[in-house]
Protein backbone atom coordinates (compact mmCIF):
# COMPACT_ATOMS: atom_id res chain seq x y z
CA UNK A 1 0.00 0.00 0.00
CA UNK A 2 1.56 3.36 -1.05
CA UNK A 3 1.71 6.21 1.48
CA UNK A 4 -1.70 7.83 1.89
CA UNK A 5 -0.11 11.29 2.14
CA UNK A 6 2.65 11.46 -0.49
CA UNK A 7 2.08 8.33 -2.59
CA UNK A 8 5.53 6.84 -1.95
CA UNK A 9 5.43 3.09 -2.68
CA UNK A 10 7.22 0.13 -1.09
CA UNK A 11 7.28 1.46 2.45
CA UNK A 12 8.42 -0.93 5.17
CA UNK A 13 6.30 -2.24 8.02
CA UNK A 14 6.94 -0.05 11.07
CA UNK A 15 4.97 -2.03 13.59
CA UNK A 16 2.61 -4.98 13.75
CA UNK A 17 0.23 -5.80 16.58
CA UNK A 18 -2.44 -8.43 16.94
CA UNK A 19 -5.01 -6.36 15.05
CA UNK A 20 -3.22 -4.29 12.44
CA UNK A 21 -0.11 -3.52 10.44
CA UNK A 22 1.47 -0.05 10.37
CA UNK A 23 3.73 1.11 7.53
CA UNK A 24 6.06 4.09 7.67
CA UNK A 25 6.71 6.21 4.63
CA UNK A 26 10.37 6.67 3.74
CA UNK A 27 9.66 10.09 2.20
CA UNK A 28 7.16 11.98 4.42
CA UNK A 29 7.48 9.69 7.48
CA UNK A 30 3.74 9.25 7.88
CA UNK A 31 2.86 6.02 9.69
CA UNK A 32 -0.31 4.64 8.13
CA UNK A 33 -2.60 1.64 8.35
CA UNK A 34 -3.43 -0.11 5.05
CA UNK A 35 -7.09 0.19 3.93
CA UNK A 36 -8.23 -3.35 4.60
CA UNK A 37 -7.89 -2.63 8.33
CA UNK A 38 -10.03 0.50 8.17
CA UNK A 39 -13.45 0.68 9.82
CA UNK A 40 -16.55 1.01 7.67
CA UNK A 41 -18.25 4.43 7.74
CA UNK A 42 -20.94 2.99 10.06
CA UNK A 43 -18.37 1.56 12.46
CA UNK A 44 -16.43 4.80 12.38
CA UNK A 45 -19.47 6.94 13.19
CA UNK A 46 -20.39 4.59 16.04
CA UNK A 47 -16.93 5.29 17.53
CA UNK A 48 -17.46 9.05 17.28
CA UNK A 49 -20.97 8.85 18.72
CA UNK A 50 -19.34 7.54 21.91
CA UNK A 51 -17.54 10.88 22.32
CA UNK A 52 -20.68 13.05 22.25
CA UNK A 53 -20.76 14.33 25.81
CA UNK A 54 -17.84 16.75 25.72
CA UNK A 55 -19.51 20.13 25.32
CA UNK A 56 -19.46 21.36 28.91
CA UNK A 57 -16.54 19.29 30.06
CA UNK A 58 -13.96 21.69 31.55
CA UNK A 59 -11.17 19.18 31.03
CA UNK A 60 -11.93 18.97 27.36
CA UNK A 61 -12.09 22.76 27.03
CA UNK A 62 -8.71 22.99 28.72
CA UNK A 63 -7.37 20.38 26.27
CA UNK A 64 -8.65 22.42 23.30
CA UNK A 65 -7.34 25.69 24.74
CA UNK A 66 -3.89 24.48 23.69
CA UNK A 67 -5.13 25.28 20.16
CA UNK A 68 -7.57 28.15 20.74
CA UNK A 69 -5.30 30.31 22.94
CA UNK A 70 -2.34 30.51 20.53
CA UNK A 71 -4.73 30.73 17.58
CA UNK A 72 -6.45 33.78 19.08
CA UNK A 73 -3.04 35.46 19.40
CA UNK A 74 -2.37 34.99 15.68
CA UNK A 75 -5.62 36.00 13.97
CA UNK A 76 -7.10 39.42 13.28
CA UNK A 77 -10.34 40.73 14.76
CA UNK A 78 -12.54 39.89 11.79
CA UNK A 79 -10.83 36.67 10.76
CA UNK A 80 -13.18 34.07 9.27
CA UNK A 81 -12.71 30.50 10.40
CA UNK A 82 -13.78 26.94 9.72
CA UNK A 83 -13.69 24.09 12.21
CA UNK A 84 -13.00 21.11 9.94
CA UNK A 85 -14.01 17.76 11.41
CA UNK A 86 -15.74 19.40 14.36
CA UNK A 87 -17.48 16.19 15.46
CA UNK A 88 -20.88 15.90 17.13
CA UNK A 89 -20.25 18.57 19.80
CA UNK A 90 -18.33 21.49 18.29
CA UNK A 91 -16.63 22.66 21.48
CA UNK A 92 -13.68 24.37 19.83
CA UNK A 93 -16.00 26.49 17.67
CA UNK A 94 -18.02 27.35 20.76
CA UNK A 95 -14.87 28.50 22.57
CA UNK A 96 -13.80 30.58 19.56
CA UNK A 97 -17.28 32.13 19.31
CA UNK A 98 -17.18 33.07 23.00
CA UNK A 99 -13.88 34.88 22.30
CA UNK A 100 -15.38 36.77 19.34
CA UNK A 101 -14.63 34.50 16.37
CA UNK A 102 -17.72 32.57 15.30
CA UNK A 103 -16.71 29.74 12.98
CA UNK A 104 -18.30 27.66 10.26
CA UNK A 105 -18.66 23.98 11.07
CA UNK A 106 -17.91 21.08 8.78
CA UNK A 107 -17.90 17.40 9.63
CA UNK A 108 -18.29 14.52 7.21
CA UNK A 109 -20.71 12.77 9.60
CA UNK A 110 -22.34 15.51 11.68
CA UNK A 111 -22.20 18.73 9.62
CA UNK A 112 -21.77 17.54 6.01
CA UNK A 113 -22.20 20.98 4.40
CA UNK A 114 -19.86 20.50 1.45
CA UNK A 115 -20.55 24.02 0.17
CA UNK A 116 -18.48 25.28 3.11
CA UNK A 117 -15.47 23.62 1.51
CA UNK A 118 -15.83 25.90 -1.53
CA UNK A 119 -15.15 29.06 0.50
CA UNK A 120 -12.00 30.83 1.68
CA UNK A 121 -11.00 31.27 5.31
CA UNK A 122 -8.42 33.10 7.38
CA UNK A 123 -8.02 30.14 9.69
CA UNK A 124 -9.02 26.51 9.71
CA UNK A 125 -8.81 24.26 12.74
CA UNK A 126 -8.60 20.49 12.55
CA UNK A 127 -8.31 19.01 16.01
CA UNK A 128 -8.25 15.24 16.44
CA UNK A 129 -8.99 14.89 12.73
CA UNK A 130 -5.77 14.10 10.89
CA UNK A 131 -5.36 10.70 12.51
CA UNK A 132 -8.69 9.63 10.98
CA UNK A 133 -8.08 10.66 7.37
CA UNK A 134 -8.44 8.01 4.66
CA UNK A 135 -6.80 10.31 2.13
CA UNK A 136 -4.59 12.99 3.68
CA UNK A 137 -3.21 13.40 0.14
CA UNK A 138 -6.58 14.86 -0.87
CA UNK A 139 -7.83 16.52 2.31
CA UNK A 140 -4.74 18.41 3.47
CA UNK A 141 -4.05 20.20 0.14
CA UNK A 142 -7.79 20.97 -0.03
CA UNK A 143 -7.68 22.66 3.38
CA UNK A 144 -4.52 24.53 2.48
CA UNK A 145 -6.08 25.81 -0.75
CA UNK A 146 -9.07 27.12 1.22
CA UNK A 147 -6.87 29.54 3.19
CA UNK A 148 -6.41 33.18 2.30
CA UNK A 149 -2.95 34.77 2.24
CA UNK A 150 -1.51 34.70 5.79
CA UNK A 151 -4.16 32.09 6.59
CA UNK A 152 -3.43 29.59 9.32
CA UNK A 153 -4.12 25.87 9.49
CA UNK A 154 -4.16 24.86 13.16
CA UNK A 155 -4.00 21.14 13.77
CA UNK A 156 -3.87 18.94 16.80
CA UNK A 157 -2.88 15.30 16.52
CA UNK A 158 -0.54 13.23 18.65
CA UNK A 159 2.88 12.75 17.09
CA UNK A 160 4.90 9.60 16.55
CA UNK A 161 8.20 9.74 18.46
CA UNK A 162 10.07 6.55 17.64
CA UNK A 163 9.51 2.88 16.99
CA UNK A 164 10.01 1.77 20.59
CA UNK A 165 7.48 4.30 21.90
CA UNK A 166 5.07 3.44 19.10
CA UNK A 167 4.96 -0.21 20.19
CA UNK A 168 3.49 0.83 23.55
CA UNK A 169 1.44 3.80 22.37
CA UNK A 170 -2.24 3.69 23.37
CA UNK A 171 -3.06 6.20 20.62
CA UNK A 172 -2.45 3.64 17.88
CA UNK A 173 -4.98 1.26 19.46
CA UNK A 174 -8.05 3.32 18.55
CA UNK A 175 -9.36 1.45 15.48
CA UNK A 176 -10.43 4.73 13.85
CA UNK A 177 -6.85 6.07 13.99
CA UNK A 178 -5.19 5.23 10.67
CA UNK A 179 -2.64 8.05 10.13
CA UNK A 180 0.10 8.96 12.55
CA UNK A 181 2.10 12.09 11.87
CA UNK A 182 5.49 13.06 13.20
CA UNK A 183 7.46 16.31 13.29
CA UNK A 184 9.19 15.15 10.09
CA UNK A 185 5.81 14.80 8.35
CA UNK A 186 4.95 18.41 9.19
CA UNK A 187 8.35 19.55 7.96
CA UNK A 188 7.61 17.66 4.73
CA UNK A 189 4.25 19.46 4.34
CA UNK A 190 5.73 22.85 5.21
CA UNK A 191 8.41 22.33 2.55
CA UNK A 192 5.86 21.26 -0.04
CA UNK A 193 3.58 24.21 0.67
CA UNK A 194 6.31 26.73 1.54
CA UNK A 195 4.45 27.26 4.78
CA UNK A 196 5.66 28.71 8.03
CA UNK A 197 5.55 25.88 10.56
CA UNK A 198 5.25 26.23 14.32
CA UNK A 199 5.15 23.45 16.88
CA UNK A 200 3.18 24.55 19.90
CA UNK A 201 3.55 22.09 22.73
CA UNK A 202 3.68 18.40 21.96
CA UNK A 203 0.87 17.91 19.51
CA UNK A 204 -0.33 21.28 18.20
CA UNK A 205 1.00 22.53 14.87
CA UNK A 206 0.31 25.78 13.02
CA UNK A 207 1.00 26.05 9.27
CA UNK A 208 0.77 29.62 7.97
CA UNK A 209 0.63 30.85 4.39
CA UNK A 210 2.88 33.50 2.97
CA UNK A 211 1.50 36.79 1.68
CA UNK A 212 1.87 36.09 -2.01
CA UNK A 213 0.63 33.32 -4.24
CA UNK A 214 3.07 30.69 -3.10
CA UNK A 215 1.84 27.47 -1.61
CA UNK A 216 -0.30 24.64 -2.86
CA UNK A 217 -3.13 26.44 -4.62
ZN1 LIG B 1 4.59 9.58 2.42
mmCIF file of C-alpha atoms and ligand atoms in Angstrom:
data_model
loop_
_atom_site.group_PDB
_atom_site.id
_atom_site.type_symbol
_atom_site.label_atom_id
_atom_site.label_comp_id
_atom_site.label_asym_id
_atom_site.label_seq_id
_atom_site.Cartn_x
_atom_site.Cartn_y
_atom_site.Cartn_z
ATOM 1 C CA UNK A 1 0.000 0.000 0.000
ATOM 2 C CA UNK A 2 1.556 3.363 -1.045
ATOM 3 C CA UNK A 3 1.715 6.213 1.480
ATOM 4 C CA UNK A 4 -1.701 7.829 1.889
ATOM 5 C CA UNK A 5 -0.110 11.286 2.137
ATOM 6 C CA UNK A 6 2.652 11.460 -0.489
ATOM 7 C CA UNK A 7 2.079 8.325 -2.588
ATOM 8 C CA UNK A 8 5.534 6.839 -1.952
ATOM 9 C CA UNK A 9 5.431 3.090 -2.684
ATOM 10 C CA UNK A 10 7.224 0.132 -1.086
ATOM 11 C CA UNK A 11 7.281 1.457 2.448
ATOM 12 C CA UNK A 12 8.422 -0.928 5.169
ATOM 13 C CA UNK A 13 6.304 -2.240 8.020
ATOM 14 C CA UNK A 14 6.939 -0.054 11.067
ATOM 15 C CA UNK A 15 4.972 -2.030 13.591
ATOM 16 C CA UNK A 16 2.615 -4.980 13.749
ATOM 17 C CA UNK A 17 0.231 -5.796 16.582
ATOM 18 C CA UNK A 18 -2.442 -8.427 16.944
ATOM 19 C CA UNK A 19 -5.011 -6.360 15.053
ATOM 20 C CA UNK A 20 -3.218 -4.288 12.438
ATOM 21 C CA UNK A 21 -0.108 -3.517 10.438
ATOM 22 C CA UNK A 22 1.475 -0.049 10.365
ATOM 23 C CA UNK A 23 3.735 1.107 7.528
ATOM 24 C CA UNK A 24 6.062 4.091 7.671
ATOM 25 C CA UNK A 25 6.712 6.208 4.629
ATOM 26 C CA UNK A 26 10.372 6.667 3.738
ATOM 27 C CA UNK A 27 9.655 10.088 2.199
ATOM 28 C CA UNK A 28 7.164 11.975 4.417
ATOM 29 C CA UNK A 29 7.482 9.693 7.478
ATOM 30 C CA UNK A 30 3.745 9.252 7.881
ATOM 31 C CA UNK A 31 2.862 6.021 9.687
ATOM 32 C CA UNK A 32 -0.310 4.639 8.133
ATOM 33 C CA UNK A 33 -2.602 1.644 8.353
ATOM 34 C CA UNK A 34 -3.434 -0.111 5.047
ATOM 35 C CA UNK A 35 -7.087 0.191 3.928
ATOM 36 C CA UNK A 36 -8.231 -3.352 4.595
ATOM 37 C CA UNK A 37 -7.894 -2.625 8.334
ATOM 38 C CA UNK A 38 -10.032 0.503 8.169
ATOM 39 C CA UNK A 39 -13.452 0.679 9.822
ATOM 40 C CA UNK A 40 -16.552 1.014 7.674
ATOM 41 C CA UNK A 41 -18.246 4.426 7.740
ATOM 42 C CA UNK A 42 -20.942 2.992 10.057
ATOM 43 C CA UNK A 43 -18.375 1.560 12.464
ATOM 44 C CA UNK A 44 -16.433 4.804 12.380
ATOM 45 C CA UNK A 45 -19.472 6.945 13.187
ATOM 46 C CA UNK A 46 -20.389 4.586 16.040
ATOM 47 C CA UNK A 47 -16.929 5.287 17.525
ATOM 48 C CA UNK A 48 -17.456 9.054 17.281
ATOM 49 C CA UNK A 49 -20.969 8.853 18.723
ATOM 50 C CA UNK A 50 -19.338 7.538 21.908
ATOM 51 C CA UNK A 51 -17.542 10.875 22.317
ATOM 52 C CA UNK A 52 -20.684 13.048 22.249
ATOM 53 C CA UNK A 53 -20.758 14.333 25.809
ATOM 54 C CA UNK A 54 -17.841 16.748 25.720
ATOM 55 C CA UNK A 55 -19.513 20.131 25.318
ATOM 56 C CA UNK A 56 -19.458 21.362 28.907
ATOM 57 C CA UNK A 57 -16.542 19.294 30.058
ATOM 58 C CA UNK A 58 -13.957 21.690 31.554
ATOM 59 C CA UNK A 59 -11.172 19.181 31.034
ATOM 60 C CA UNK A 60 -11.933 18.974 27.359
ATOM 61 C CA UNK A 61 -12.088 22.758 27.030
ATOM 62 C CA UNK A 62 -8.710 22.986 28.720
ATOM 63 C CA UNK A 63 -7.371 20.383 26.267
ATOM 64 C CA UNK A 64 -8.653 22.422 23.299
ATOM 65 C CA UNK A 65 -7.341 25.692 24.741
ATOM 66 C CA UNK A 66 -3.894 24.481 23.688
ATOM 67 C CA UNK A 67 -5.129 25.279 20.156
ATOM 68 C CA UNK A 68 -7.566 28.149 20.737
ATOM 69 C CA UNK A 69 -5.304 30.309 22.941
ATOM 70 C CA UNK A 70 -2.342 30.509 20.529
ATOM 71 C CA UNK A 71 -4.735 30.732 17.577
ATOM 72 C CA UNK A 72 -6.453 33.776 19.076
ATOM 73 C CA UNK A 73 -3.043 35.462 19.398
ATOM 74 C CA UNK A 74 -2.374 34.990 15.682
ATOM 75 C CA UNK A 75 -5.616 35.998 13.967
ATOM 76 C CA UNK A 76 -7.095 39.417 13.285
ATOM 77 C CA UNK A 77 -10.339 40.735 14.762
ATOM 78 C CA UNK A 78 -12.538 39.894 11.788
ATOM 79 C CA UNK A 79 -10.832 36.669 10.763
ATOM 80 C CA UNK A 80 -13.177 34.071 9.267
ATOM 81 C CA UNK A 81 -12.705 30.496 10.400
ATOM 82 C CA UNK A 82 -13.784 26.937 9.724
ATOM 83 C CA UNK A 83 -13.689 24.087 12.214
ATOM 84 C CA UNK A 84 -13.002 21.111 9.944
ATOM 85 C CA UNK A 85 -14.010 17.758 11.407
ATOM 86 C CA UNK A 86 -15.738 19.397 14.359
ATOM 87 C CA UNK A 87 -17.479 16.187 15.461
ATOM 88 C CA UNK A 88 -20.884 15.902 17.131
ATOM 89 C CA UNK A 89 -20.252 18.565 19.804
ATOM 90 C CA UNK A 90 -18.334 21.487 18.293
ATOM 91 C CA UNK A 91 -16.632 22.655 21.481
ATOM 92 C CA UNK A 92 -13.681 24.374 19.829
ATOM 93 C CA UNK A 93 -15.997 26.494 17.668
ATOM 94 C CA UNK A 94 -18.020 27.349 20.757
ATOM 95 C CA UNK A 95 -14.872 28.498 22.567
ATOM 96 C CA UNK A 96 -13.804 30.584 19.562
ATOM 97 C CA UNK A 97 -17.275 32.131 19.308
ATOM 98 C CA UNK A 98 -17.178 33.067 23.002
ATOM 99 C CA UNK A 99 -13.882 34.882 22.296
ATOM 100 C CA UNK A 100 -15.376 36.772 19.337
ATOM 101 C CA UNK A 101 -14.630 34.502 16.373
ATOM 102 C CA UNK A 102 -17.724 32.569 15.296
ATOM 103 C CA UNK A 103 -16.709 29.735 12.976
ATOM 104 C CA UNK A 104 -18.300 27.663 10.257
ATOM 105 C CA UNK A 105 -18.665 23.980 11.066
ATOM 106 C CA UNK A 106 -17.914 21.079 8.777
ATOM 107 C CA UNK A 107 -17.902 17.402 9.626
ATOM 108 C CA UNK A 108 -18.290 14.523 7.205
ATOM 109 C CA UNK A 109 -20.713 12.766 9.596
ATOM 110 C CA UNK A 110 -22.342 15.507 11.681
ATOM 111 C CA UNK A 111 -22.203 18.726 9.618
ATOM 112 C CA UNK A 112 -21.772 17.541 6.005
ATOM 113 C CA UNK A 113 -22.198 20.984 4.396
ATOM 114 C CA UNK A 114 -19.863 20.502 1.454
ATOM 115 C CA UNK A 115 -20.546 24.022 0.172
ATOM 116 C CA UNK A 116 -18.484 25.282 3.112
ATOM 117 C CA UNK A 117 -15.472 23.620 1.506
ATOM 118 C CA UNK A 118 -15.830 25.897 -1.530
ATOM 119 C CA UNK A 119 -15.150 29.056 0.500
ATOM 120 C CA UNK A 120 -11.997 30.829 1.679
ATOM 121 C CA UNK A 121 -11.003 31.270 5.307
ATOM 122 C CA UNK A 122 -8.419 33.099 7.376
ATOM 123 C CA UNK A 123 -8.020 30.140 9.691
ATOM 124 C CA UNK A 124 -9.020 26.508 9.714
ATOM 125 C CA UNK A 125 -8.808 24.256 12.742
ATOM 126 C CA UNK A 126 -8.595 20.486 12.549
ATOM 127 C CA UNK A 127 -8.310 19.014 16.012
ATOM 128 C CA UNK A 128 -8.255 15.245 16.438
ATOM 129 C CA UNK A 129 -8.985 14.892 12.729
ATOM 130 C CA UNK A 130 -5.770 14.099 10.889
ATOM 131 C CA UNK A 131 -5.357 10.699 12.510
ATOM 132 C CA UNK A 132 -8.692 9.628 10.982
ATOM 133 C CA UNK A 133 -8.083 10.661 7.373
ATOM 134 C CA UNK A 134 -8.436 8.012 4.659
ATOM 135 C CA UNK A 135 -6.797 10.313 2.134
ATOM 136 C CA UNK A 136 -4.593 12.986 3.675
ATOM 137 C CA UNK A 137 -3.205 13.401 0.136
ATOM 138 C CA UNK A 138 -6.580 14.862 -0.866
ATOM 139 C CA UNK A 139 -7.828 16.521 2.307
ATOM 140 C CA UNK A 140 -4.738 18.409 3.467
ATOM 141 C CA UNK A 141 -4.053 20.200 0.141
ATOM 142 C CA UNK A 142 -7.786 20.968 -0.034
ATOM 143 C CA UNK A 143 -7.683 22.662 3.382
ATOM 144 C CA UNK A 144 -4.519 24.531 2.483
ATOM 145 C CA UNK A 145 -6.081 25.807 -0.751
ATOM 146 C CA UNK A 146 -9.072 27.125 1.218
ATOM 147 C CA UNK A 147 -6.871 29.536 3.185
ATOM 148 C CA UNK A 148 -6.413 33.180 2.305
ATOM 149 C CA UNK A 149 -2.946 34.774 2.237
ATOM 150 C CA UNK A 150 -1.509 34.703 5.794
ATOM 151 C CA UNK A 151 -4.157 32.092 6.592
ATOM 152 C CA UNK A 152 -3.426 29.595 9.324
ATOM 153 C CA UNK A 153 -4.118 25.868 9.490
ATOM 154 C CA UNK A 154 -4.164 24.856 13.156
ATOM 155 C CA UNK A 155 -3.998 21.141 13.767
ATOM 156 C CA UNK A 156 -3.869 18.935 16.798
ATOM 157 C CA UNK A 157 -2.876 15.297 16.521
ATOM 158 C CA UNK A 158 -0.538 13.231 18.649
ATOM 159 C CA UNK A 159 2.881 12.751 17.086
ATOM 160 C CA UNK A 160 4.899 9.600 16.552
ATOM 161 C CA UNK A 161 8.203 9.740 18.461
ATOM 162 C CA UNK A 162 10.069 6.554 17.642
ATOM 163 C CA UNK A 163 9.514 2.876 16.988
ATOM 164 C CA UNK A 164 10.012 1.771 20.595
ATOM 165 C CA UNK A 165 7.482 4.300 21.902
ATOM 166 C CA UNK A 166 5.068 3.439 19.105
ATOM 167 C CA UNK A 167 4.956 -0.207 20.191
ATOM 168 C CA UNK A 168 3.486 0.826 23.553
ATOM 169 C CA UNK A 169 1.440 3.804 22.370
ATOM 170 C CA UNK A 170 -2.235 3.690 23.373
ATOM 171 C CA UNK A 171 -3.064 6.204 20.620
ATOM 172 C CA UNK A 172 -2.451 3.635 17.881
ATOM 173 C CA UNK A 173 -4.980 1.258 19.458
ATOM 174 C CA UNK A 174 -8.055 3.316 18.551
ATOM 175 C CA UNK A 175 -9.364 1.448 15.478
ATOM 176 C CA UNK A 176 -10.434 4.735 13.852
ATOM 177 C CA UNK A 177 -6.847 6.072 13.994
ATOM 178 C CA UNK A 178 -5.193 5.227 10.671
ATOM 179 C CA UNK A 179 -2.637 8.047 10.126
ATOM 180 C CA UNK A 180 0.097 8.957 12.548
ATOM 181 C CA UNK A 181 2.098 12.093 11.867
ATOM 182 C CA UNK A 182 5.494 13.063 13.204
ATOM 183 C CA UNK A 183 7.462 16.311 13.295
ATOM 184 C CA UNK A 184 9.194 15.145 10.094
ATOM 185 C CA UNK A 185 5.812 14.804 8.354
ATOM 186 C CA UNK A 186 4.953 18.412 9.189
ATOM 187 C CA UNK A 187 8.351 19.554 7.958
ATOM 188 C CA UNK A 188 7.612 17.663 4.728
ATOM 189 C CA UNK A 189 4.250 19.461 4.344
ATOM 190 C CA UNK A 190 5.730 22.851 5.208
ATOM 191 C CA UNK A 191 8.405 22.333 2.553
ATOM 192 C CA UNK A 192 5.857 21.259 -0.041
ATOM 193 C CA UNK A 193 3.583 24.206 0.675
ATOM 194 C CA UNK A 194 6.306 26.731 1.541
ATOM 195 C CA UNK A 195 4.450 27.260 4.779
ATOM 196 C CA UNK A 196 5.663 28.707 8.032
ATOM 197 C CA UNK A 197 5.550 25.882 10.561
ATOM 198 C CA UNK A 198 5.249 26.231 14.323
ATOM 199 C CA UNK A 199 5.150 23.447 16.879
ATOM 200 C CA UNK A 200 3.176 24.548 19.903
ATOM 201 C CA UNK A 201 3.548 22.093 22.730
ATOM 202 C CA UNK A 202 3.682 18.400 21.964
ATOM 203 C CA UNK A 203 0.870 17.906 19.513
ATOM 204 C CA UNK A 204 -0.334 21.282 18.203
ATOM 205 C CA UNK A 205 1.002 22.529 14.874
ATOM 206 C CA UNK A 206 0.309 25.776 13.017
ATOM 207 C CA UNK A 207 1.005 26.054 9.275
ATOM 208 C CA UNK A 208 0.765 29.618 7.968
ATOM 209 C CA UNK A 209 0.633 30.849 4.390
ATOM 210 C CA UNK A 210 2.884 33.500 2.975
ATOM 211 C CA UNK A 211 1.504 36.791 1.683
ATOM 212 C CA UNK A 212 1.866 36.088 -2.015
ATOM 213 C CA UNK A 213 0.626 33.320 -4.243
ATOM 214 C CA UNK A 214 3.075 30.695 -3.096
ATOM 215 C CA UNK A 215 1.837 27.469 -1.610
ATOM 216 C CA UNK A 216 -0.297 24.644 -2.859
ATOM 217 C CA UNK A 217 -3.132 26.438 -4.618
HETATM 218 ZN ZN1 LIG B 1 4.594 9.583 2.420
#
